[in-house]
mmCIF file of C-alpha atoms and ligand atoms in Angstrom:
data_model
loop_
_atom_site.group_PDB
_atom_site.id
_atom_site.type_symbol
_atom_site.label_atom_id
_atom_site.label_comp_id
_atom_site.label_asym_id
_atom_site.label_seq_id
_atom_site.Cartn_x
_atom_site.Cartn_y
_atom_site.Cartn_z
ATOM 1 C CA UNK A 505 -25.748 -108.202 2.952
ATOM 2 C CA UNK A 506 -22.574 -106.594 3.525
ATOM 3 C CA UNK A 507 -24.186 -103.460 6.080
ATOM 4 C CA UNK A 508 -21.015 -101.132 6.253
ATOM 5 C CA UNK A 509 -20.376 -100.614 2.916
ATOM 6 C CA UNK A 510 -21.440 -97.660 1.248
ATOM 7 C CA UNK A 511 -21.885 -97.055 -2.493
ATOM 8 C CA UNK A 512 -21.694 -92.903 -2.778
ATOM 9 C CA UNK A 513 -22.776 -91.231 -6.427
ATOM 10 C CA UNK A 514 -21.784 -87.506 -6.628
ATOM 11 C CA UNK A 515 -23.965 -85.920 -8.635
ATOM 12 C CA UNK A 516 -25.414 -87.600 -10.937
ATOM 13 C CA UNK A 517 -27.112 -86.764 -14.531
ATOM 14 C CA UNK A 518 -29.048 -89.814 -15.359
ATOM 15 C CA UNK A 519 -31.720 -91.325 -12.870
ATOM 16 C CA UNK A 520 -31.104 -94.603 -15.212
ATOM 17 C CA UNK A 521 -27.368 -94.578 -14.163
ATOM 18 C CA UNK A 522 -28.923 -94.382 -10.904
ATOM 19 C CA UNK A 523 -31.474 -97.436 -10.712
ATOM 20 C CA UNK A 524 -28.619 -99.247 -13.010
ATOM 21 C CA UNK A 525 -26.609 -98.959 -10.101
ATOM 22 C CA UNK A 526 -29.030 -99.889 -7.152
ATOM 23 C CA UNK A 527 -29.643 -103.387 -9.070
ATOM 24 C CA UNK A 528 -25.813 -103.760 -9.539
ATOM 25 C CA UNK A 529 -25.093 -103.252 -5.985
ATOM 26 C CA UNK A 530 -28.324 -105.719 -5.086
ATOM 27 C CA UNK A 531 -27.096 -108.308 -6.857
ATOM 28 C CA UNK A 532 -23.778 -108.405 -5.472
ATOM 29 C CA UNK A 533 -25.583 -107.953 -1.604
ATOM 30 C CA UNK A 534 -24.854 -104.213 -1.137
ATOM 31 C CA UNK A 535 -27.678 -102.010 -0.224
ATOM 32 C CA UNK A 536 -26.550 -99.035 1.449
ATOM 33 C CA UNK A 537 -26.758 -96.608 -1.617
ATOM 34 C CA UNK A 538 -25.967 -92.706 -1.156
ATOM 35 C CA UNK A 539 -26.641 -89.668 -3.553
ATOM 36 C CA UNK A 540 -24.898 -86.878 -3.374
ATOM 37 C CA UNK A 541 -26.963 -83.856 -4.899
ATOM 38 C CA UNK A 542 -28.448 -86.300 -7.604
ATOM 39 C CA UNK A 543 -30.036 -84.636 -10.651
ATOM 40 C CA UNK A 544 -33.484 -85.445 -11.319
ATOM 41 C CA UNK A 545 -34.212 -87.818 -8.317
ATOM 42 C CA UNK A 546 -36.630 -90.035 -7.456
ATOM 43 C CA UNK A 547 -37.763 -90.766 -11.006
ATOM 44 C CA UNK A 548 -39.462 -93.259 -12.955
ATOM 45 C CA UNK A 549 -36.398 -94.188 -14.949
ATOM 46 C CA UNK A 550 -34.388 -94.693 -12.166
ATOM 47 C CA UNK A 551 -37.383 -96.833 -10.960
ATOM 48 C CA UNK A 552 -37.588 -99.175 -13.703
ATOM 49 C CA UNK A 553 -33.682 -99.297 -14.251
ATOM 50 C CA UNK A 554 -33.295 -100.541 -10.893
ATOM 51 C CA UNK A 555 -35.986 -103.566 -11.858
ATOM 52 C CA UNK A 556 -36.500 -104.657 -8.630
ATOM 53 C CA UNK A 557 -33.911 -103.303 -6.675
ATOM 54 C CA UNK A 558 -36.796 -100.532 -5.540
ATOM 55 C CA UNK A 559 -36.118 -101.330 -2.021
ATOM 56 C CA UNK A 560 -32.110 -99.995 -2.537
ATOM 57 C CA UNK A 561 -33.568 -96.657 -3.777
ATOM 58 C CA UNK A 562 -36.239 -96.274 -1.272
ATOM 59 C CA UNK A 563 -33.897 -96.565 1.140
ATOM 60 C CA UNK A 564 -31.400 -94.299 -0.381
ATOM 61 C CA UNK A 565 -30.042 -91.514 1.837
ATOM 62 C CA UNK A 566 -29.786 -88.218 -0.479
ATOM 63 C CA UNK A 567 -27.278 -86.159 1.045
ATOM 64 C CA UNK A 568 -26.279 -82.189 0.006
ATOM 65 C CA UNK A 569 -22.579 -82.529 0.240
ATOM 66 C CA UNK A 570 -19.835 -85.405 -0.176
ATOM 67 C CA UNK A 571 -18.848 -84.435 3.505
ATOM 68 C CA UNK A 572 -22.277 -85.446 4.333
ATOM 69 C CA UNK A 573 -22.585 -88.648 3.001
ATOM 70 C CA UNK A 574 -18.962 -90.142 4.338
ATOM 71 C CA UNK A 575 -19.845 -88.925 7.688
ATOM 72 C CA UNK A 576 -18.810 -91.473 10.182
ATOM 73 C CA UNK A 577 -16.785 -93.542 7.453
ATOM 74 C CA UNK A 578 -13.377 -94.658 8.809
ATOM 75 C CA UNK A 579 -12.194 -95.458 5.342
ATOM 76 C CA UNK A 580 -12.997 -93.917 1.775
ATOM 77 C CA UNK A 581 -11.779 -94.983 -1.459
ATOM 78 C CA UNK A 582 -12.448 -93.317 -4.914
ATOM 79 C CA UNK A 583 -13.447 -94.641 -7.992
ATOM 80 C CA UNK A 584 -11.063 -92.974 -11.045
ATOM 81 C CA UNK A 585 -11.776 -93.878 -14.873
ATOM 82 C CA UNK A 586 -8.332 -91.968 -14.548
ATOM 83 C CA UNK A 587 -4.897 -94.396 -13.734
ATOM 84 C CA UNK A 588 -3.237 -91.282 -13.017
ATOM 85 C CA UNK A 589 -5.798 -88.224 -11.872
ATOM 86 C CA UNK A 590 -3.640 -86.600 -8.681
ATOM 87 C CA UNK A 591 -0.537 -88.137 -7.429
ATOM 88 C CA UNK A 592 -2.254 -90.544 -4.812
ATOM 89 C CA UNK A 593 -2.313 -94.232 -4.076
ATOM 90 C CA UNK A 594 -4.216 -96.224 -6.515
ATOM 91 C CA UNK A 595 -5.172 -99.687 -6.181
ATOM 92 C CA UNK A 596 -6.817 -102.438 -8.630
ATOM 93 C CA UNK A 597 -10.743 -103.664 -7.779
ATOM 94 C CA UNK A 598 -9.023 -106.344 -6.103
ATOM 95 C CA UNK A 599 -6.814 -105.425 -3.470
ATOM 96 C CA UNK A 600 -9.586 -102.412 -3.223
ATOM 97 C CA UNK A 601 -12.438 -104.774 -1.952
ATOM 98 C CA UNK A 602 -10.066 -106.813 0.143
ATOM 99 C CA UNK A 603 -9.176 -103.324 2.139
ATOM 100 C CA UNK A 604 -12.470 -102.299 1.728
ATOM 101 C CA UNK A 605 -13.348 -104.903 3.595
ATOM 102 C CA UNK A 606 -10.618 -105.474 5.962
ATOM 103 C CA UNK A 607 -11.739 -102.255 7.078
ATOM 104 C CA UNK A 608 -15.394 -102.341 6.912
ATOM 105 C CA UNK A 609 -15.185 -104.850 9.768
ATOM 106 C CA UNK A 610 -14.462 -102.054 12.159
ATOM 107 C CA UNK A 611 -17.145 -99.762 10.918
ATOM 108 C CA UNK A 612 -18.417 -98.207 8.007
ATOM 109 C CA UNK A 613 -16.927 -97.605 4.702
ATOM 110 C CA UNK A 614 -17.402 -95.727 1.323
ATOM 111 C CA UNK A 615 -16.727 -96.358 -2.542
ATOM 112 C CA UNK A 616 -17.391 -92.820 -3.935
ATOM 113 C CA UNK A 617 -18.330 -92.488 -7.879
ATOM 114 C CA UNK A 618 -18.484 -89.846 -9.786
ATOM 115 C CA UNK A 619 -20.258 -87.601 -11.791
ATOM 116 C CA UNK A 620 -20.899 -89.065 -15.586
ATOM 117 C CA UNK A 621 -19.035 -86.303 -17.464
ATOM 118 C CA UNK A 622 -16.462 -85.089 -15.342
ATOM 119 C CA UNK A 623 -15.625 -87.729 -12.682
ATOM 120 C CA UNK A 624 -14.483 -86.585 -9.217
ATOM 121 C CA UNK A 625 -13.298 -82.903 -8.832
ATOM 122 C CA UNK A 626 -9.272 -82.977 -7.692
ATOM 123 C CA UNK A 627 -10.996 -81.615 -3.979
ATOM 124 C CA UNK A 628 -13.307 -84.956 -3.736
ATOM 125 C CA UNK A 629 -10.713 -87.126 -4.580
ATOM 126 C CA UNK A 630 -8.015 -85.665 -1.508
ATOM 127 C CA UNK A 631 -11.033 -86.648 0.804
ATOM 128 C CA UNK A 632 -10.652 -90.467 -0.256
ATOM 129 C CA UNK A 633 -7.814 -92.500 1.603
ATOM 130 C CA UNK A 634 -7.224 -94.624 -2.041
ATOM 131 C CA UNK A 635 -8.477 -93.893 -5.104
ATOM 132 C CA UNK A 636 -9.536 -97.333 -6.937
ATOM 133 C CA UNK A 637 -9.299 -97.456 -11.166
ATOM 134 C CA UNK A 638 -10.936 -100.283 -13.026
ATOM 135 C CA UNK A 639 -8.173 -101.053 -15.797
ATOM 136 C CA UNK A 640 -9.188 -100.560 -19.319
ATOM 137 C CA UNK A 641 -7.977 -99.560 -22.519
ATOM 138 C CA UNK A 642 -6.242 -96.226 -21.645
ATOM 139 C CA UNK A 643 -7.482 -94.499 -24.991
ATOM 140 C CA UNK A 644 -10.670 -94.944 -23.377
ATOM 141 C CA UNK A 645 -11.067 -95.627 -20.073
ATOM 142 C CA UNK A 646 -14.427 -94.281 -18.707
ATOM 143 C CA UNK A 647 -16.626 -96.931 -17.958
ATOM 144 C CA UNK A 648 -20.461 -96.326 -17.560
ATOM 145 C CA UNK A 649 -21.370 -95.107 -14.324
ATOM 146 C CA UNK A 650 -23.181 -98.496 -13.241
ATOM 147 C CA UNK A 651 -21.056 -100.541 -15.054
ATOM 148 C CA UNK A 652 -17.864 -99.295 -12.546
ATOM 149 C CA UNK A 653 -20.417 -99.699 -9.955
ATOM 150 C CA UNK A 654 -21.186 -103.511 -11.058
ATOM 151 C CA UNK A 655 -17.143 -103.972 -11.537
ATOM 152 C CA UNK A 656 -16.008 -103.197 -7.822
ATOM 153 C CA UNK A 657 -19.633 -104.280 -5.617
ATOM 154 C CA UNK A 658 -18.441 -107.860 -7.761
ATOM 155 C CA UNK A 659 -14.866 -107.981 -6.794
ATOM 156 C CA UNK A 660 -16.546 -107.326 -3.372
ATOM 157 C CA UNK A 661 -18.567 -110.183 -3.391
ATOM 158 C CA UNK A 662 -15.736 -112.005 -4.667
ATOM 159 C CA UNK A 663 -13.950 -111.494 -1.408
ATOM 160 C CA UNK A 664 -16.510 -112.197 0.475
ATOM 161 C CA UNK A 665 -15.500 -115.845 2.609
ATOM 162 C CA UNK A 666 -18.980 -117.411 2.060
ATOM 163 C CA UNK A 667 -17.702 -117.246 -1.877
ATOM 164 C CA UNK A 668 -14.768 -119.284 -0.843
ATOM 165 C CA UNK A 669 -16.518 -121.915 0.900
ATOM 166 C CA UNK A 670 -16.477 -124.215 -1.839
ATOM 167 C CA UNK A 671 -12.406 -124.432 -1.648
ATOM 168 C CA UNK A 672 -13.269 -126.168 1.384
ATOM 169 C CA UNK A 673 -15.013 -128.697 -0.149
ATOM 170 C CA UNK A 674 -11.867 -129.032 -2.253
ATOM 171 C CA UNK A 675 -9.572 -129.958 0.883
ATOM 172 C CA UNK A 676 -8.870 -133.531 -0.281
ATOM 173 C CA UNK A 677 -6.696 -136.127 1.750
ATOM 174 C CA UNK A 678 -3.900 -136.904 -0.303
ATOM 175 C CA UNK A 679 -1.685 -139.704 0.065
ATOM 176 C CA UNK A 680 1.761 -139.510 1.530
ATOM 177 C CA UNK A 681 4.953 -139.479 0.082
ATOM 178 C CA UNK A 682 5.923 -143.094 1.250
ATOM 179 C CA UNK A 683 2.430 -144.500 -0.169
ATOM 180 C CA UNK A 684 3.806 -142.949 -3.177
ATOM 181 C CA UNK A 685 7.442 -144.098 -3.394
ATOM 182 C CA UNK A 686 5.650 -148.079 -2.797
ATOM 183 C CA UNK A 687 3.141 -146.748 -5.840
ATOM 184 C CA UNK A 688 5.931 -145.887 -7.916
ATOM 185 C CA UNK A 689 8.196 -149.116 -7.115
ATOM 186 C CA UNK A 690 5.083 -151.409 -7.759
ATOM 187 C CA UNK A 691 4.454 -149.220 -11.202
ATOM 188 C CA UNK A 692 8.202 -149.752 -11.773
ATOM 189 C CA UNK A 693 7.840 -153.542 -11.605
ATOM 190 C CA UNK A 694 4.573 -153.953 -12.925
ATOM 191 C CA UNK A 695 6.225 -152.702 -16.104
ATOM 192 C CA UNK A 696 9.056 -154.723 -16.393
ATOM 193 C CA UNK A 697 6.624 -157.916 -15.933
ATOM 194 C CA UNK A 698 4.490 -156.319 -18.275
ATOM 195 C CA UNK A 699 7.938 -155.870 -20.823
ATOM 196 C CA UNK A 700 6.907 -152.775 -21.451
ATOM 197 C CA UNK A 701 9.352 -151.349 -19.382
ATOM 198 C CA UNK A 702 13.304 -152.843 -20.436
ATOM 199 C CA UNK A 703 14.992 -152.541 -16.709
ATOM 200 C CA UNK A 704 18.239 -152.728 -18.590
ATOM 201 C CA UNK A 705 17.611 -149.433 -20.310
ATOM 202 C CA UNK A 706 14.640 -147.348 -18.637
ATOM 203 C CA UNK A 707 15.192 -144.385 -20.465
ATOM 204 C CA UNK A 708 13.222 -141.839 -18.654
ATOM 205 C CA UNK A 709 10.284 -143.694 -18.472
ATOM 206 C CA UNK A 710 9.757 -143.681 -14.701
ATOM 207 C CA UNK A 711 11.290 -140.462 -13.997
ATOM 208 C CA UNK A 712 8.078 -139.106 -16.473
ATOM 209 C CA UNK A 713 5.516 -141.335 -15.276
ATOM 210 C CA UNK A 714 6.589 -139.755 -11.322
ATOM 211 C CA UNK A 715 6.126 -136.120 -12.739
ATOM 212 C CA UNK A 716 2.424 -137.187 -14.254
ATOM 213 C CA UNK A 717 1.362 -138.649 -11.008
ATOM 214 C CA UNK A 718 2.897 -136.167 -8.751
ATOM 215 C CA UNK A 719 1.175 -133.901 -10.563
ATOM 216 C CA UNK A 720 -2.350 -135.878 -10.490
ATOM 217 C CA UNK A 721 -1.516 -136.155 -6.215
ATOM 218 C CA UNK A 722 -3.903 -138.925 -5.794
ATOM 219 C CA UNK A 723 -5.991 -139.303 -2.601
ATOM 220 C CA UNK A 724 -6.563 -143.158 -0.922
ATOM 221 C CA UNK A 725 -9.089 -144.147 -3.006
ATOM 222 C CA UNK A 726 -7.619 -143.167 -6.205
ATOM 223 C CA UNK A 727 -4.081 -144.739 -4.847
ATOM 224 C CA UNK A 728 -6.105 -148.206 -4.215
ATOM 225 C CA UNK A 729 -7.768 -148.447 -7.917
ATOM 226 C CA UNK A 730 -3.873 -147.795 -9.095
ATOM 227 C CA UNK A 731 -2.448 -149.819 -6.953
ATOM 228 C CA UNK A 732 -5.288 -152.365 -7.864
ATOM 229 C CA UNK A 733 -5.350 -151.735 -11.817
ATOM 230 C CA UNK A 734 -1.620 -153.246 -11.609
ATOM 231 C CA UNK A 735 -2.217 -156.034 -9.105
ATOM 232 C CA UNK A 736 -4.411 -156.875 -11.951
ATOM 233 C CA UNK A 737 -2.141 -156.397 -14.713
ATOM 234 C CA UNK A 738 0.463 -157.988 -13.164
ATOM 235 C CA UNK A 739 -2.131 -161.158 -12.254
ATOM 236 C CA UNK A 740 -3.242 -161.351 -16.256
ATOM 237 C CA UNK A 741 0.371 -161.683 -16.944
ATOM 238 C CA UNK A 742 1.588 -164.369 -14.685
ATOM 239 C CA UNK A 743 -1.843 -166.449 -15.678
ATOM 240 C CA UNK A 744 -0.959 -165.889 -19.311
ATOM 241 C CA UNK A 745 2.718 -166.928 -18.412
ATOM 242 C CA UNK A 746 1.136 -169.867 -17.002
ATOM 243 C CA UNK A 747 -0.610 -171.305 -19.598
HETATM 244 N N1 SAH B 531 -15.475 -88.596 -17.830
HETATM 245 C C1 SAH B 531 -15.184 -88.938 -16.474
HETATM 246 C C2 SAH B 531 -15.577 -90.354 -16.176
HETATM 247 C C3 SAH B 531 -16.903 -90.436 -15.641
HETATM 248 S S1 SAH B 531 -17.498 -92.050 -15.519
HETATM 249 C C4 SAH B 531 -13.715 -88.809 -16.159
HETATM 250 O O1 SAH B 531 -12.934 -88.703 -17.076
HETATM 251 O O2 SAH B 531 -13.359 -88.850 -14.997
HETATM 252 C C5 SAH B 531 -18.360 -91.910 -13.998
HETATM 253 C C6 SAH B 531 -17.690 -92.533 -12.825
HETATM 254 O O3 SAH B 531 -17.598 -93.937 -13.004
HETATM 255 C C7 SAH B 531 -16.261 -92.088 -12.551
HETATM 256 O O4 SAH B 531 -16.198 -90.868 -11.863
HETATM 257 C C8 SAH B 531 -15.756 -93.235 -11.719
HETATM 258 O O5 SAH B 531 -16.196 -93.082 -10.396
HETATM 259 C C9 SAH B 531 -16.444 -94.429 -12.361
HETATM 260 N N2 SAH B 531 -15.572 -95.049 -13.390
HETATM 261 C C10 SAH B 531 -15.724 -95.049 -14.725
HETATM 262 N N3 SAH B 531 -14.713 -95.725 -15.319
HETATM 263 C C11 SAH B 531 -13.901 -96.145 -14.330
HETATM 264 C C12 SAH B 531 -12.676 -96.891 -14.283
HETATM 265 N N4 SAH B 531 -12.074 -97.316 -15.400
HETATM 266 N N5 SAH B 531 -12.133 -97.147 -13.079
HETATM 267 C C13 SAH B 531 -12.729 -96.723 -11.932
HETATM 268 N N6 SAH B 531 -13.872 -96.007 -11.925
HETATM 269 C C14 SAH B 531 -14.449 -95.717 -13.091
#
């Protein structure tokens, strides 16, 4: 669970928009939801929207004024279905939830929404250090209220380093450039025994066959089934030379 991060909604209409949200951010490990002068909350809608993300809404702090709800945030971005609301930095979900939570390792941190019909007044905006737009078709922009929520706690969660762990994994011991230049001289002659490969006129056979392999950058064991596939080839060849 990421603990600094809050998810602010300013004044909201629909109690389903609400719950909607509270499983959004649940599912993407947030759970620090707060709700700025929220219209008709708690509720059983928002209840049985959340499906099973009860324990976000219990713990919801409902606050009487934006001010309120960022107090002791060190950073504060807004959420805009508008590219272009008030001349003031805007950033993508991306580089939003890497600042987000560059910064949210210091202390806490807020992603303010707003209201369903008429977004974030021009004074709640100036009170956010970036505002943060989803792109989307410009002729219509406006996402639902928990879908924006699911959009950014996602590129969040995205960011996070467990989430990366598997490149890891990935980190693969490739073999070095002189294991490749005796690869490529033993595929060179291994095709010339074969005939396949006319030394007197090579074309750009080799120079093609480097770019494919390069591009495959085999790791020991692959290099030793190559490197055995045309011991083998050249083998069959000599013994059928032989008989
Ligand atoms: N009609 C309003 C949009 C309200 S949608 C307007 O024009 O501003 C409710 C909230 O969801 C918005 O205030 C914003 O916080 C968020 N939201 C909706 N679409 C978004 C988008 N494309 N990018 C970022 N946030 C968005």
């Amino acid at each position: 669970m990421k603990t600094n991060i809050r998810i602010v909604l300013v004044n909201t209409t629909h109690p389903g928009n609400i719950g909607a949200a509270a499983r959004a951010m649940k599912n993407m490990c947030l759970e620090r939801l707060y709700l700025v002068e929220p219209q008709g909350f708690p509720c059983a809608e928002a209840t049985a929207r959340a499906s099973g993300a009860d324990d976000v809404l219990a713990s919801a702090v409902v606050c009487q004024s934006l001010e309120q709800a960022l107090n002791g945030c060190r950073f504060v971005v807004g959420a805009s279905a508008r590219s272009r609301s008030i001349s003031w930095p805007v950033e993508n979900p991306r580089q939003c939830a890497r600042r987000l939570l560059d910064e949210s390792k210091q202390g806490d941190v807020a992603l303010v929404f707003g209201r369903e019909h008429s977004g974030l007044s021009n004074e709640e905006l100036e009170k956010c250090h970036y505002l943060v737009h989803i792109p989307s078709n410009p002729d219509y922009s406006s996402l639902n209220l928990a879908a924006a929520v699911q959009v950014l706690s996602y590129e969040l969660m995205m960011m996070a380093p467990e989430q990366n762990a598997h490149l890891k994994d990935e980190v693969r011991e490739v073999v070095s450039a002189e294991e490749m230049e005796s690869f490529f001289g033993h595929l060179e002659q291994t095709l010339i025994d074969l005939e396949f490969l006319d030394a007197n006129h090579p074309r750009k056979l080799m120079r093609r066959l480097r770019r494919f392999y390069n591009r495959a950058r085999p790791d020991k064991t692959e290099m030793n089934i190559l490197r055995g596939m045309l011991s083998a080839a050249q083998g069959r060849k000599l013994y059928k030379a032989e008989r």
